[in-house]
XYZ file of C-alpha atoms in Angstrom:
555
model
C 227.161 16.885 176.316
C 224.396 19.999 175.692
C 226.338 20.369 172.686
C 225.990 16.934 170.613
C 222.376 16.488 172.119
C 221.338 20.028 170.179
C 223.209 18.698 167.004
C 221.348 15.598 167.477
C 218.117 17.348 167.848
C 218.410 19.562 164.734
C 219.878 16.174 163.156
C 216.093 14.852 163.457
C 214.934 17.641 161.277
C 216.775 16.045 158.502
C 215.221 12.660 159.036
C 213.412 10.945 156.065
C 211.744 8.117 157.011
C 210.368 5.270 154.952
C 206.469 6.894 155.173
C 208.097 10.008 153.624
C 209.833 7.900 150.667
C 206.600 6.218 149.665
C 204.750 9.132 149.268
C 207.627 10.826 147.357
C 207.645 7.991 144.909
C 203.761 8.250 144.640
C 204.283 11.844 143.887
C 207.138 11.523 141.260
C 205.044 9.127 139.517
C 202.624 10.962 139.023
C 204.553 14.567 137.786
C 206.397 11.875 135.602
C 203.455 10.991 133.918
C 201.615 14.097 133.457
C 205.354 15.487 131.656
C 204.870 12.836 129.266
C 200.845 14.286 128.423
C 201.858 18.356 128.449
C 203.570 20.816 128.310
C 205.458 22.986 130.712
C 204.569 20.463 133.361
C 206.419 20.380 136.749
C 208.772 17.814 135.407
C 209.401 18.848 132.023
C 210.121 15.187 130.516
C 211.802 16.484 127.329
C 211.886 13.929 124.016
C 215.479 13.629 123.142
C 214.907 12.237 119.615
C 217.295 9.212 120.515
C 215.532 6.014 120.224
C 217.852 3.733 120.758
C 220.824 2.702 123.737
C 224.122 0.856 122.640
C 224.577 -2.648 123.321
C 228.652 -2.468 123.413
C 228.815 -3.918 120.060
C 229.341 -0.800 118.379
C 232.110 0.393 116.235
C 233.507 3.219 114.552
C 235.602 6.804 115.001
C 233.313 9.697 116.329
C 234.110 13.099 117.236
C 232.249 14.686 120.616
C 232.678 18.899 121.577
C 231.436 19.697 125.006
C 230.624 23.477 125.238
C 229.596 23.337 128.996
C 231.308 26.727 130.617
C 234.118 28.341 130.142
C 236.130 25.615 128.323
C 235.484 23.789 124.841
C 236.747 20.009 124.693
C 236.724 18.357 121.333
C 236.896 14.484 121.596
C 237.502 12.026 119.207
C 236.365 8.292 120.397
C 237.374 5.153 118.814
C 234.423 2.408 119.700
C 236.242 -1.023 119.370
C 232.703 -2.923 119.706
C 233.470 -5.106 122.887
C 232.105 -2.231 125.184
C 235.744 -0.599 125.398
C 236.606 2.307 123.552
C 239.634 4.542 123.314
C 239.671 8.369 123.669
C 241.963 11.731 122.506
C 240.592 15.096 123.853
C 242.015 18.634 124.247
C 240.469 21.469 125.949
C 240.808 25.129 125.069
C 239.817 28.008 127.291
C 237.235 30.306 125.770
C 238.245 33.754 124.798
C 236.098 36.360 127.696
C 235.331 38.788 124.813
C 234.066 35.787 122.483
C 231.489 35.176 125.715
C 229.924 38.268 125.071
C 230.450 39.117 121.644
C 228.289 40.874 119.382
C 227.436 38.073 116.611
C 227.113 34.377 117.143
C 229.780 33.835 114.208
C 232.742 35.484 116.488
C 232.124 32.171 118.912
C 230.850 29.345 116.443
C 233.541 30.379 114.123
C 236.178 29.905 116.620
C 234.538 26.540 117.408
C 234.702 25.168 114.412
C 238.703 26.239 114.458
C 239.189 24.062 117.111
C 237.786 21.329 115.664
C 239.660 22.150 112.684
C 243.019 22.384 114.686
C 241.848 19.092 116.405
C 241.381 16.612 113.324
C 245.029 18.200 111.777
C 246.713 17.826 115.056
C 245.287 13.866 116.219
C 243.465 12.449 112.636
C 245.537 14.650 109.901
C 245.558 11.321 107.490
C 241.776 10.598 107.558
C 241.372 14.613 107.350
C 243.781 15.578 104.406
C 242.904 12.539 101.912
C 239.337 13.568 102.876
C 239.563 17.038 101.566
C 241.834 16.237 98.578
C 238.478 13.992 97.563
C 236.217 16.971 98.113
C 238.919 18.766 95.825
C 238.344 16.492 92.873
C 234.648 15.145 93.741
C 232.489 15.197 91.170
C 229.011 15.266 92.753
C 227.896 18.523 94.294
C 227.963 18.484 97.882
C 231.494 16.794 97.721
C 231.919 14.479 100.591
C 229.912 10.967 100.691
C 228.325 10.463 104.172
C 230.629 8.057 105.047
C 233.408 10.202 104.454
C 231.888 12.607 107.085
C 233.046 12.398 110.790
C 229.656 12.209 112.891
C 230.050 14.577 115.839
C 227.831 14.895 119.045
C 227.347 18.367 120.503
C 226.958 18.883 123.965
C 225.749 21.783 124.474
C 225.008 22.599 128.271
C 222.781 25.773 128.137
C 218.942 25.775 127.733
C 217.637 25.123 124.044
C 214.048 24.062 122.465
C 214.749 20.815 121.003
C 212.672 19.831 117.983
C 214.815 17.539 116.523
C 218.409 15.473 117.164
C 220.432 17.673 115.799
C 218.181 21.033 116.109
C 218.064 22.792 118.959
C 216.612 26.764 119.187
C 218.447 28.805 122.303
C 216.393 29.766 124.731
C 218.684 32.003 126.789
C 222.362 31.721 127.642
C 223.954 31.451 131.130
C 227.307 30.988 133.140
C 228.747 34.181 131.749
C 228.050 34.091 128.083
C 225.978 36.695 126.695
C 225.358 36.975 122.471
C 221.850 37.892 122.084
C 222.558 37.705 118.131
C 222.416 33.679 119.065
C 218.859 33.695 120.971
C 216.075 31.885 118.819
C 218.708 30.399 116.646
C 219.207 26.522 116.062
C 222.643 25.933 118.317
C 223.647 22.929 115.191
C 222.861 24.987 112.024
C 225.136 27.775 113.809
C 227.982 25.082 114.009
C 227.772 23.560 111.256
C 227.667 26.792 108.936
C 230.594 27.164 110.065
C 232.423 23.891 109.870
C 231.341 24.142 106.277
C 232.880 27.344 106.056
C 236.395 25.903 106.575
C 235.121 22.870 104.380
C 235.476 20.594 107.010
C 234.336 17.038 106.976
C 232.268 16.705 109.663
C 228.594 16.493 110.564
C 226.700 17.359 113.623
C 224.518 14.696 113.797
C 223.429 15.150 117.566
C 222.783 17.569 120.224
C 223.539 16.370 123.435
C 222.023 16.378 126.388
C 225.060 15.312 129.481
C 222.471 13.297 131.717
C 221.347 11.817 127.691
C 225.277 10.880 127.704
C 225.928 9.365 130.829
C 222.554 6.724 129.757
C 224.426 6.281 126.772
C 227.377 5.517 127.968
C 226.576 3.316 130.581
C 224.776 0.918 128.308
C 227.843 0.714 126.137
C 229.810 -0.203 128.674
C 227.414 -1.981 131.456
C 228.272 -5.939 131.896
C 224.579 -6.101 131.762
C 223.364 -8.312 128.878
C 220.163 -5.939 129.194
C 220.283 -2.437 128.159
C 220.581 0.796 130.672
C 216.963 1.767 131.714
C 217.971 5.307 133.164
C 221.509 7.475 133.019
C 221.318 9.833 136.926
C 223.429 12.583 137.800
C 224.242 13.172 141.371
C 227.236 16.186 141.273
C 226.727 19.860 141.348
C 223.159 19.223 140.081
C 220.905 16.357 139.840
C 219.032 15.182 136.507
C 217.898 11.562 134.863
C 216.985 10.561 131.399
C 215.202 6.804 131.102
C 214.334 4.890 128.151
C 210.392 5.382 127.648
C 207.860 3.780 125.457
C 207.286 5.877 122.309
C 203.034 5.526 122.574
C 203.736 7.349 126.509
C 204.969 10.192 125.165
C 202.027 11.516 124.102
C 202.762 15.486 123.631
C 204.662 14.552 120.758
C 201.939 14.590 118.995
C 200.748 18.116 120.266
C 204.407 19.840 120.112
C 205.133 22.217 117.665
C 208.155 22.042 114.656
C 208.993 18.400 116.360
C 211.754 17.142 113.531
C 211.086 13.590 111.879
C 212.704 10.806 114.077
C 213.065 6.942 114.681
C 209.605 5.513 115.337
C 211.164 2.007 114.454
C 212.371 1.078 118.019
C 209.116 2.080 119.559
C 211.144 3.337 122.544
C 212.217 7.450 123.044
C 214.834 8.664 125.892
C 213.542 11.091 127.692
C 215.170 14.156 129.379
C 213.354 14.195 133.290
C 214.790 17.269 134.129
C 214.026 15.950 137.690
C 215.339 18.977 139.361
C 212.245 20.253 139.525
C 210.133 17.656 141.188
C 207.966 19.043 143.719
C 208.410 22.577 143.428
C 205.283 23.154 145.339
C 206.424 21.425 148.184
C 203.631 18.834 148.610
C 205.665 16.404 149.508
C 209.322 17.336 149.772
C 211.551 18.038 153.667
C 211.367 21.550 154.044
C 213.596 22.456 157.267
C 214.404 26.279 158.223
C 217.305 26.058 156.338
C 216.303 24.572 153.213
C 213.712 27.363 153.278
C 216.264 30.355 154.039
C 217.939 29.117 151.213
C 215.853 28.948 148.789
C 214.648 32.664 149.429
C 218.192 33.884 149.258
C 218.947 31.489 146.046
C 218.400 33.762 142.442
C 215.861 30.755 141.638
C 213.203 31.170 144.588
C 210.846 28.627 144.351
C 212.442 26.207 141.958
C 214.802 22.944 141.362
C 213.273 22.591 145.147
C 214.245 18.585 144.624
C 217.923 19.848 143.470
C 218.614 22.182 146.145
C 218.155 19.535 148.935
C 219.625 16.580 146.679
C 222.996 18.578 144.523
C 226.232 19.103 145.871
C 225.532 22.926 145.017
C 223.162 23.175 147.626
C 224.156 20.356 150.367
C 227.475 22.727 152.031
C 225.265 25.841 152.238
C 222.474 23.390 153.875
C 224.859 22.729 156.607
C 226.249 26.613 156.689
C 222.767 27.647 157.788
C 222.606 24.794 160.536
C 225.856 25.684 162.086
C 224.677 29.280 162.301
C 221.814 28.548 163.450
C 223.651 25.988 166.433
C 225.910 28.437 166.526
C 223.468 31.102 167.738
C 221.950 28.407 170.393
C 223.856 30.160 173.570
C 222.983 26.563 175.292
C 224.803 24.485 172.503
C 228.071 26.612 172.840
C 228.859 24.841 169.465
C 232.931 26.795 168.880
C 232.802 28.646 172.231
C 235.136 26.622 174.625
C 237.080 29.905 176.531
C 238.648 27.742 178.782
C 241.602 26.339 177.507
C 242.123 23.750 180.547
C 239.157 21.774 179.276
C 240.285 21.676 175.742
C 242.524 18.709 175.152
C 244.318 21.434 172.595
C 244.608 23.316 175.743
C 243.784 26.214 173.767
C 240.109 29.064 173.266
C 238.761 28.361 170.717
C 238.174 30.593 168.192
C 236.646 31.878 164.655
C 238.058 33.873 162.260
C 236.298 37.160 161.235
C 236.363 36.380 157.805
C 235.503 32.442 157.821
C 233.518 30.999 155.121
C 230.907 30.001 157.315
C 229.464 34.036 157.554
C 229.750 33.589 153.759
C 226.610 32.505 151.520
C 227.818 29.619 149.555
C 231.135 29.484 151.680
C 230.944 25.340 152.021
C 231.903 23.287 149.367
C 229.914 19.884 148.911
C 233.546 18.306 149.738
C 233.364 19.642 152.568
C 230.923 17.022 153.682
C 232.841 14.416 152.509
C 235.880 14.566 154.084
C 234.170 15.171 157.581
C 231.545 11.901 156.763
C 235.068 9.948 155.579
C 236.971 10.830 159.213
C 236.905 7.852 161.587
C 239.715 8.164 163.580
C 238.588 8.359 167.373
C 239.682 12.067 167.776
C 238.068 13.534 164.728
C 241.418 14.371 163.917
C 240.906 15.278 160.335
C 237.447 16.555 160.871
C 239.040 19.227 163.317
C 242.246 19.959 160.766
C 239.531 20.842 157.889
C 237.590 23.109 160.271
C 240.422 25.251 160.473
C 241.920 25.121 156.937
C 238.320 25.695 155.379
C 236.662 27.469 157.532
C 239.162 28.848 160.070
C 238.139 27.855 163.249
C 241.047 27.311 165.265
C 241.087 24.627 168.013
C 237.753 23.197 167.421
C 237.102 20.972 170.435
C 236.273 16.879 169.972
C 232.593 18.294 171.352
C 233.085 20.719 168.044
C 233.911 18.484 165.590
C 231.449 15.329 166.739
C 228.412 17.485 166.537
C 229.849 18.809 162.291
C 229.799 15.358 161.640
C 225.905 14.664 163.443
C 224.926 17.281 160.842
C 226.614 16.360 157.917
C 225.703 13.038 158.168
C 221.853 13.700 158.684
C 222.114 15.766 155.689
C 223.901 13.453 153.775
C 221.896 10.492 154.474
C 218.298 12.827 153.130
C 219.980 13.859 149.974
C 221.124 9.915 149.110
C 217.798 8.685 150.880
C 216.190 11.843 148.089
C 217.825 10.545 145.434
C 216.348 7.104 146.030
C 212.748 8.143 145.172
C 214.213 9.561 141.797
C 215.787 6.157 140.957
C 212.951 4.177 142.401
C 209.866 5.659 141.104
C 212.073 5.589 137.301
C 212.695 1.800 137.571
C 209.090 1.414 138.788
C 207.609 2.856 135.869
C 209.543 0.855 133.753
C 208.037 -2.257 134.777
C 211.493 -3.845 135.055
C 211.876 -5.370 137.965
C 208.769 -7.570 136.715
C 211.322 -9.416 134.671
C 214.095 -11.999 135.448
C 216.742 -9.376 134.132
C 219.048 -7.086 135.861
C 217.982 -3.231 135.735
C 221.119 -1.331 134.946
C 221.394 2.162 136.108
C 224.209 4.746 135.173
C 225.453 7.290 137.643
C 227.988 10.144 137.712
C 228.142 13.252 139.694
C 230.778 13.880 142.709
C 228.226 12.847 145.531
C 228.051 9.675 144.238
C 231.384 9.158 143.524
C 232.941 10.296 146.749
C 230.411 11.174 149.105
C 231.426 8.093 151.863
C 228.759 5.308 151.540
C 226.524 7.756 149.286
C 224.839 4.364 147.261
C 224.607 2.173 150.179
C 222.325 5.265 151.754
C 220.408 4.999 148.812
C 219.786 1.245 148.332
C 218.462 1.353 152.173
C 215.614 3.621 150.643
C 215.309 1.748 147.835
C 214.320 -1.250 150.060
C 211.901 0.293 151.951
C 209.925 1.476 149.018
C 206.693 -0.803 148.958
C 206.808 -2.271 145.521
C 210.611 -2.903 145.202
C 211.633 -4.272 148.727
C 214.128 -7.320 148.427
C 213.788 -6.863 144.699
C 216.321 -4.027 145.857
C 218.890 -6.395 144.741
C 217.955 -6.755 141.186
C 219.193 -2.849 140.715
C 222.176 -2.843 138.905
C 224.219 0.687 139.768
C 227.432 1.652 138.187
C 229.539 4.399 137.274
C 229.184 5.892 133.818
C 231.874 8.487 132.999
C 232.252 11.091 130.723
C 228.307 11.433 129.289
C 229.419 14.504 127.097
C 232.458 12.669 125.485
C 232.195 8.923 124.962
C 227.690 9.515 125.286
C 227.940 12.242 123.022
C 229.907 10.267 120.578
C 227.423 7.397 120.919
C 224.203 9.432 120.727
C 226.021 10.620 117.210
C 226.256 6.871 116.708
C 222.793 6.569 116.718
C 222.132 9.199 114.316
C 224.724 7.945 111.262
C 223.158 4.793 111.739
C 219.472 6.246 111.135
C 221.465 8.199 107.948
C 222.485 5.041 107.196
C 219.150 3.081 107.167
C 216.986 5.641 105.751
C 219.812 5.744 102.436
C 219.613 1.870 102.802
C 215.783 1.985 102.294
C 215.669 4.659 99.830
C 213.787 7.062 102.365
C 215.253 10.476 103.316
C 218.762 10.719 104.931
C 217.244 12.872 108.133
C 218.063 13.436 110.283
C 220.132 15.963 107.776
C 223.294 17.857 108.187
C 222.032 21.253 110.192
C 222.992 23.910 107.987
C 220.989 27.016 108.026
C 219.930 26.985 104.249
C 218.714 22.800 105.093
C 215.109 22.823 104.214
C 214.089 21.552 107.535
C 215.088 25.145 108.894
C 211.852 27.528 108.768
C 212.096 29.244 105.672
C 208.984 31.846 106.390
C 209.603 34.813 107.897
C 205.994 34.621 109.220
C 206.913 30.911 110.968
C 210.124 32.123 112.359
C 208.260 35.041 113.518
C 205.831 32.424 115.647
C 209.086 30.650 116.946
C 210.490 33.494 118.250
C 207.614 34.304 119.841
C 207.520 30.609 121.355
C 211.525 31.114 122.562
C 210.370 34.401 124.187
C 207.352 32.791 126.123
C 209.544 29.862 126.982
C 212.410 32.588 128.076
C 209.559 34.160 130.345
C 208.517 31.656 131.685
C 211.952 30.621 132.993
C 212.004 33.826 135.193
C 215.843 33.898 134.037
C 216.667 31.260 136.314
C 215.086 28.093 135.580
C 217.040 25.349 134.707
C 215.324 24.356 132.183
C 211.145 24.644 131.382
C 209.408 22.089 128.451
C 211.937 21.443 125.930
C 214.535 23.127 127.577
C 217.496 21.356 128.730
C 221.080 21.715 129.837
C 223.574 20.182 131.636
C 223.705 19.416 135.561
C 227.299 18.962 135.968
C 229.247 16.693 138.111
């Protein structure tokens, strides 16, 4: 009995309540709005240069690469224009030595092979009568655009974007390491090389995955309305919403910003919500949340991630059960007398258990102990010992786990709430008689047990929304860097195609590195890299990603 009332009392530490909501929302608001007036702001609220969301209606072959880690996937998705589509993929391990190789044409070279090897292996018709055109073509540049396969690149490391297909790295992470690439535009890198194998095919986008996920939640949503916001709830946590263009106002402020589509009078925009709050003004900060952070290699940043993400939630708990671990009164894993364990057996912990281990709980962790309901904690008890190898863990053991991982739980869905709710706030939406459709993807939200219902009780008890709860539309949007990168590319031909229509300029154009749009001065590439560098600084090495800067948040 000591034991579940101390997991019960260090449950209450994880508590949220409804006062705490409503003054997040108030606060996200506001660090929403001042991202959309300058720069480097909290909340970074990057301009993706994509003006428009898909109805479903669209149609047409596009090719998607997702260059996220330690794989490259190359896609290839058929839109059939009734919100269905039809998908090919392959996946190819990166090379370790092309991670850290000494020119960005080793990797971007190889790349573009893939893609090569892709189109001959899954579209060779389309891509052999294409180049025996080029072969005989008459005008210059030897493909027509319509000839061209649009592709969307997803890049997931932090760039500068100034454009929809131009991108400047910032720095790289997850193991990769080519300084040569650093200041460099991430599509003009591609594409020189896709041109060097005379391949027909365009990068028309660069892709943001939380971009995607919008993207491809609109194309497929039931909704008659369009998606207002695409939300990411896995290893991290990031949102991009559709925003009026006039609120955007350091557009007109940033520097080398590209040409874009002013026609829709709408811009998505990149939240990089991770961030929120990372002065703690109105955030949960328990001893463990705070522990964590200090021992994290990002101290004092993504604050809202590392209580929301699945990255963070398992080491959350680790620090918990150490700490009721170290309560002598709890005697959380010490039953030594095997007569009052219905095991009849001591329990014990093995010396080299995950739980001693920073980062040694996985997120799915939480999951399966949240999912156990049979009477004995049966499964809760079997997963103590295969994951973290405590051997006849008591029902007392395993009842006060599953206090904890539910409190934390029920503050990371209750978190992700105020993200959602302060987005479809701003909006204006819910003023309307439509739906508001919201795309999600991301493992909590996907198999954490109960994970949305947790968040539409917070939703309710926001002030402005209440009952209007109901008129929140939430559905799964899967694969953002395949089937949303293919659509964001979408949006780009069509803007080719519109601008040729009018007799205006084709931008935005193909990102070569000898395209006029590409500074041409040395003394205004000088300033850029400058720019980069201060940008690089000011992400301490660790930042997910500062004004402009944006990459993925996984799933």
């Amino acid at each position: 009995m000591a034991l579940k009332e101390a997991a019960q009392r260090m449950a209450t530490e994880f508590d949220y309540p409804a006062e705490e909501v409503n003054k997040g929302v108030k606060e996200f608001l506001e660090e929403m709005d001042e991202g959309l007036i300058k720069v480097n702001a909290t909340m970074s609220q990057i301009p993706t240069y994509v003006t428009a969301v898909p109805n479903g209606k669209e149609k047409g072959l596009y090719l998607a690469v997702d260059l996220g880690g330690t794989n490259f996937r190359v896609c290839s998705i058929h839109l059939n224009g009734d919100t269905t589509f039809s998908l090919t993929q392959s996946k190819v391990a990166i090379p370790r030595e092309l991670m850290v190789a000494k020119t960005s044409k080793e990797l971007f070279s190889f790349l573009a092979k893939q893609i090569e090897l892709f189109l001959q292996t899954h579209h060779n018709d389309h891509f052999e009568a294409t180049l025996k055109r080029r072969q005989t073509a008459s005008v210059p540049q030897g493909y027509k655009n319509e000839e061209l396969f649009q592709l969307g690149f997803t890049f997931s490391f932090p760039v500068q974007q100034v454009g929809i297909n131009k991108g400047y790295l910032i720095r790289w992470t997850k193991g990769f390491d080519i300084k040569d690439a650093v200041g460099k535009d991430v599509c003009a890198l591609l594409q020189d090389e896709l041109n060097a194998l005379h391949l027909p095919v365009r990068v028309a986008a660069l892709v943001n995955d939380t971009v995607g996920t919008l993207m491809a939640r609109s194309y497929t949503s039931p909704n008659k309305t369009s998606t207002l916001l695409g939300a990411i709830f896995g290893t991290g946590t990031n949102g991009a919403y559709v925003e009026k263009l006039d609120k955007v106002a350091k557009l007109k402020t940033m520097e080398g910003v590209e040409d874009y589509d002013k026609s829709t009078g709408d811009m998505i925009v990149n939240t990089e919500w991770g961030s929120f709050d990372n002065p703690l003004k109105v955030l949960p900060n328990t001893p463990y949340d705070h522990s964590l952070d200090t021992e994290s290699v990002n101290p004092g940043v993504q604050m809202f991630e590392k209580r929301v993400s699945g990255m963070f939630l398992g080491e959350v708990l680790r620090r918990a059960l150490l700490a009721l671990l170290k309560d002598s009164k709890a005697q959380l894993f010490s039953d030594t007398d095997s007569s009052k364990n219905e095991l009849h057996s001591t329990t014990t912990i093995d010396e080299n258990s995950a739980l001693y281990k920073q980062w040694g709980i996985d997120t799915s962790f939480l999951s399966i102990v949240q999912d156990d309901a049979t009477p004995a904690l049966k499964i809760v008890r079997q997963t103590l010992e295969r994951e973290l190898g405590v051997d006849a863990a008591s029902f007392e053991d395993a009842e006060a786990v599953k206090i904890l991982v539910s409190a934390i739980g029920r503050r990371s869905a209750r978190l992700s709430a105020v993200a959602i709710g302060a987005t479809v706030l701003k909006s204006g939406r819910l003023k309307t008689d439509e739906m508001v459709d919201v795309g999600v993807d991301g493992s909590l939200v996907e198999y954490y047990p109960e994970f949305e219902e947790l968040m539409r009780e917070a939703l309710r008890e926001i002030k402005e929304i209440g009952e209007e709860e109901k008129k929140i539309r939430i559905g799964i949007a899967k694969d953002g860097s395949g089937v949303g990168a293919a659509l964001i590319a979408w949006s780009a031909a069509e803007r080719v195609k519109a601008g040729a229509k009018d007799g205006k300029s084709s931008q935005p154009s193909s990102p070569t590195s000898s395209s006029p749009s590409r500074p041409q001065q040395p003394q205004r590439r000088a300033s850029l890299t400058q720019r980069i560098r201060h940008v690089y600084r000011r992400s301490l090495g660790a930042i997910f990603g500062s004004d402009g800067a944006a990459e993925g948040s996984g799933s």
